[in-house]
Amino acid sequence: MSETTSFKERRMEPRFPMQDKTYAILRQPANKIGKILDISRSGMSFTYLSTNGELSKPTRGIDLLAEDEGIFVENLPFRSVSDNMVKHSQPFRQITIRRHSIKFENLTEKKLTSIEAFIEKYSLGQQEKQ
């Protein structure tokens, strides 16, 4: 007899897939930049390159960057939800790709408005629920 496990969606806000030209910058001491995969008013996920599978160093702020405008939103407070290695066919074993998911915390109205403007300008539309 097989048992089926159901997945309960925990996200409270819709996620929006982003254009290729959008990036997340983890502030010091991590100093990592990655491509934004999707974003909502309450969190986001992005990929970044890692050496020897290392996790990014803890940091308190993240910036949102758009290729055509530079930094769009600065120093967003967040907490990490997950940071996992992504399977890929990279020819260099020392370099891995990781997916980092975060939840924004303690946002001011101004920062929230900036995130909403970033989503409106650079998203590809609302992601379908699975």
PDB file of C-alpha atoms in Angstrom:
ATOM      1  CA  MET A   1       0.000   0.000   0.000  1.00  0.00           C
ATOM      2  CA  SER A   2       1.434   3.386  -0.966  1.00  0.00           C
ATOM      3  CA  GLU A   3       1.064   6.553   1.012  1.00  0.00           C
ATOM      4  CA  THR A   4       0.632   9.918  -0.695  1.00  0.00           C
ATOM      5  CA  THR A   5       2.076  12.980   0.987  1.00  0.00           C
ATOM      6  CA  SER A   6       0.319  16.257   0.319  1.00  0.00           C
ATOM      7  CA  PHE A   7       2.181  19.542   0.148  1.00  0.00           C
ATOM      8  CA  LYS A   8       0.697  22.567   1.873  1.00  0.00           C
ATOM      9  CA  GLU A   9       1.527  25.907   0.300  1.00  0.00           C
ATOM     10  CA  ARG A  10       3.005  28.199   2.967  1.00  0.00           C
ATOM     11  CA  ARG A  11       3.381  31.348   0.898  1.00  0.00           C
ATOM     12  CA  MET A  12       0.882  34.037   1.751  1.00  0.00           C
ATOM     13  CA  GLU A  13       1.576  36.216  -1.300  1.00  0.00           C
ATOM     14  CA  PRO A  14       1.638  35.358  -5.027  1.00  0.00           C
ATOM     15  CA  ARG A  15       5.104  34.854  -6.529  1.00  0.00           C
ATOM     16  CA  PHE A  16       6.175  36.614  -9.710  1.00  0.00           C
ATOM     17  CA  PRO A  17       8.863  35.139 -11.999  1.00  0.00           C
ATOM     18  CA  MET A  18      11.390  37.826 -12.919  1.00  0.00           C
ATOM     19  CA  GLN A  19      13.126  38.961 -16.094  1.00  0.00           C
ATOM     20  CA  ASP A  20      16.702  37.754 -16.625  1.00  0.00           C
ATOM     21  CA  LYS A  21      18.111  41.219 -15.988  1.00  0.00           C
ATOM     22  CA  THR A  22      17.233  41.322 -12.271  1.00  0.00           C
ATOM     23  CA  TYR A  23      19.712  40.482  -9.518  1.00  0.00           C
ATOM     24  CA  ALA A  24      19.975  40.168  -5.749  1.00  0.00           C
ATOM     25  CA  ILE A  25      23.085  41.403  -3.955  1.00  0.00           C
ATOM     26  CA  LEU A  26      23.821  39.982  -0.510  1.00  0.00           C
ATOM     27  CA  ARG A  27      25.608  42.646   1.494  1.00  0.00           C
ATOM     28  CA  GLN A  28      28.817  42.148   3.478  1.00  0.00           C
ATOM     29  CA  PRO A  29      30.225  39.835   4.631  1.00  0.00           C
ATOM     30  CA  ALA A  30      28.633  37.529   2.015  1.00  0.00           C
ATOM     31  CA  ASN A  31      29.302  39.789  -0.993  1.00  0.00           C
ATOM     32  CA  LYS A  32      27.353  37.538  -3.372  1.00  0.00           C
ATOM     33  CA  ILE A  33      25.300  38.457  -6.404  1.00  0.00           C
ATOM     34  CA  GLY A  34      22.671  36.199  -7.926  1.00  0.00           C
ATOM     35  CA  LYS A  35      19.858  36.105 -10.454  1.00  0.00           C
ATOM     36  CA  ILE A  36      16.355  36.642  -9.015  1.00  0.00           C
ATOM     37  CA  LEU A  37      14.074  33.722  -9.903  1.00  0.00           C
ATOM     38  CA  ASP A  38      10.838  34.912  -8.329  1.00  0.00           C
ATOM     39  CA  ILE A  39       9.655  37.506  -5.840  1.00  0.00           C
ATOM     40  CA  SER A  40       6.604  38.507  -3.821  1.00  0.00           C
ATOM     41  CA  ARG A  41       5.843  41.297  -1.365  1.00  0.00           C
ATOM     42  CA  SER A  42       7.027  39.007   1.437  1.00  0.00           C
ATOM     43  CA  GLY A  43      10.031  37.136   0.025  1.00  0.00           C
ATOM     44  CA  MET A  44      12.024  35.918  -2.948  1.00  0.00           C
ATOM     45  CA  SER A  45      14.364  33.261  -4.291  1.00  0.00           C
ATOM     46  CA  PHE A  46      17.531  33.653  -6.317  1.00  0.00           C
ATOM     47  CA  THR A  47      20.457  31.579  -7.539  1.00  0.00           C
ATOM     48  CA  TYR A  48      24.118  32.342  -6.962  1.00  0.00           C
ATOM     49  CA  LEU A  49      27.484  30.721  -7.676  1.00  0.00           C
ATOM     50  CA  SER A  50      29.306  29.074  -4.809  1.00  0.00           C
ATOM     51  CA  THR A  51      32.832  27.755  -4.483  1.00  0.00           C
ATOM     52  CA  ASN A  52      33.097  24.155  -3.253  1.00  0.00           C
ATOM     53  CA  GLY A  53      29.399  24.116  -2.277  1.00  0.00           C
ATOM     54  CA  GLU A  54      29.804  26.756   0.450  1.00  0.00           C
ATOM     55  CA  LEU A  55      26.703  28.525   1.726  1.00  0.00           C
ATOM     56  CA  SER A  56      26.636  32.290   1.550  1.00  0.00           C
ATOM     57  CA  LYS A  57      27.827  33.932   4.767  1.00  0.00           C
ATOM     58  CA  PRO A  58      25.095  35.364   6.990  1.00  0.00           C
ATOM     59  CA  THR A  59      24.187  38.941   6.175  1.00  0.00           C
ATOM     60  CA  ARG A  60      21.384  41.240   7.265  1.00  0.00           C
ATOM     61  CA  GLY A  61      20.602  43.144   4.114  1.00  0.00           C
ATOM     62  CA  ILE A  62      19.964  42.485   0.455  1.00  0.00           C
ATOM     63  CA  ASP A  63      19.747  44.860  -2.507  1.00  0.00           C
ATOM     64  CA  LEU A  64      17.602  44.423  -5.625  1.00  0.00           C
ATOM     65  CA  LEU A  65      19.347  45.385  -8.837  1.00  0.00           C
ATOM     66  CA  ALA A  66      18.052  45.882 -12.366  1.00  0.00           C
ATOM     67  CA  GLU A  67      20.556  45.712 -15.202  1.00  0.00           C
ATOM     68  CA  ASP A  68      19.171  48.794 -16.932  1.00  0.00           C
ATOM     69  CA  GLU A  69      18.932  50.998 -13.813  1.00  0.00           C
ATOM     70  CA  GLY A  70      21.457  49.848 -11.233  1.00  0.00           C
ATOM     71  CA  ILE A  71      20.348  49.373  -7.638  1.00  0.00           C
ATOM     72  CA  PHE A  72      16.589  49.677  -7.407  1.00  0.00           C
ATOM     73  CA  VAL A  73      15.955  48.824  -3.745  1.00  0.00           C
ATOM     74  CA  GLU A  74      18.667  48.970  -1.076  1.00  0.00           C
ATOM     75  CA  ASN A  75      19.275  47.143   2.178  1.00  0.00           C
ATOM     76  CA  LEU A  76      16.120  45.065   2.618  1.00  0.00           C
ATOM     77  CA  PRO A  77      16.098  43.211   5.955  1.00  0.00           C
ATOM     78  CA  PHE A  78      15.429  39.471   5.647  1.00  0.00           C
ATOM     79  CA  ARG A  79      15.868  36.026   7.109  1.00  0.00           C
ATOM     80  CA  SER A  80      16.960  32.930   5.185  1.00  0.00           C
ATOM     81  CA  VAL A  81      14.373  30.217   4.641  1.00  0.00           C
ATOM     82  CA  SER A  82      16.500  27.770   2.626  1.00  0.00           C
ATOM     83  CA  ASP A  83      19.786  27.573   0.719  1.00  0.00           C
ATOM     84  CA  ASN A  84      20.140  24.430  -1.405  1.00  0.00           C
ATOM     85  CA  MET A  85      22.453  23.190  -4.137  1.00  0.00           C
ATOM     86  CA  VAL A  86      20.908  23.087  -7.620  1.00  0.00           C
ATOM     87  CA  LYS A  87      21.701  20.104  -9.851  1.00  0.00           C
ATOM     88  CA  HIS A  88      23.378  21.246 -13.042  1.00  0.00           C
ATOM     89  CA  SER A  89      25.882  20.131 -15.657  1.00  0.00           C
ATOM     90  CA  GLN A  90      28.690  22.506 -14.665  1.00  0.00           C
ATOM     91  CA  PRO A  91      32.069  21.365 -16.028  1.00  0.00           C
ATOM     92  CA  PHE A  92      33.920  22.743 -12.981  1.00  0.00           C
ATOM     93  CA  ARG A  93      33.452  20.705  -9.794  1.00  0.00           C
ATOM     94  CA  GLN A  94      34.610  23.514  -7.517  1.00  0.00           C
ATOM     95  CA  ILE A  95      31.798  25.806  -8.643  1.00  0.00           C
ATOM     96  CA  THR A  96      28.196  25.011  -7.729  1.00  0.00           C
ATOM     97  CA  ILE A  97      24.899  26.820  -8.157  1.00  0.00           C
ATOM     98  CA  ARG A  98      22.758  27.344  -5.063  1.00  0.00           C
ATOM     99  CA  ARG A  99      19.140  28.495  -4.688  1.00  0.00           C
ATOM    100  CA  HIS A 100      18.578  30.807  -1.731  1.00  0.00           C
ATOM    101  CA  SER A 101      15.032  31.559  -0.548  1.00  0.00           C
ATOM    102  CA  ILE A 102      14.419  34.424   1.849  1.00  0.00           C
ATOM    103  CA  LYS A 103      11.575  36.132   3.719  1.00  0.00           C
ATOM    104  CA  PHE A 104      11.607  39.908   4.035  1.00  0.00           C
ATOM    105  CA  GLU A 105      11.255  41.195   7.599  1.00  0.00           C
ATOM    106  CA  ASN A 106      10.466  44.503   9.277  1.00  0.00           C
ATOM    107  CA  LEU A 107       9.812  46.355   6.025  1.00  0.00           C
ATOM    108  CA  THR A 108       8.934  50.029   6.133  1.00  0.00           C
ATOM    109  CA  GLU A 109       6.080  51.255   3.940  1.00  0.00           C
ATOM    110  CA  LYS A 110       8.666  52.912   1.683  1.00  0.00           C
ATOM    111  CA  LYS A 111      10.601  49.632   1.193  1.00  0.00           C
ATOM    112  CA  LEU A 112       7.382  47.692   0.566  1.00  0.00           C
ATOM    113  CA  THR A 113       6.297  50.255  -2.032  1.00  0.00           C
ATOM    114  CA  SER A 114       9.732  49.953  -3.687  1.00  0.00           C
ATOM    115  CA  ILE A 115       9.413  46.148  -3.847  1.00  0.00           C
ATOM    116  CA  GLU A 116       5.954  46.484  -5.401  1.00  0.00           C
ATOM    117  CA  ALA A 117       7.327  48.913  -8.024  1.00  0.00           C
ATOM    118  CA  PHE A 118      10.211  46.499  -8.750  1.00  0.00           C
ATOM    119  CA  ILE A 119       7.732  43.630  -9.246  1.00  0.00           C
ATOM    120  CA  GLU A 120       5.510  45.753 -11.476  1.00  0.00           C
ATOM    121  CA  LYS A 121       8.403  46.882 -13.659  1.00  0.00           C
ATOM    122  CA  TYR A 122      10.443  43.654 -13.952  1.00  0.00           C
ATOM    123  CA  SER A 123       8.141  40.667 -13.397  1.00  0.00           C
ATOM    124  CA  LEU A 124       6.899  38.336 -16.111  1.00  0.00           C
ATOM    125  CA  GLY A 125       3.413  38.152 -14.546  1.00  0.00           C
ATOM    126  CA  GLN A 126       1.987  36.140 -11.670  1.00  0.00           C
ATOM    127  CA  GLN A 127       3.241  32.586 -11.238  1.00  0.00           C
ATOM    128  CA  GLU A 128       0.682  29.784 -11.471  1.00  0.00           C
ATOM    129  CA  LYS A 129       0.000  27.911  -8.192  1.00  0.00           C
ATOM    130  CA  GLN A 130       1.039  24.281  -8.296  1.00  0.00           C
TER     131      GLN A 130
END
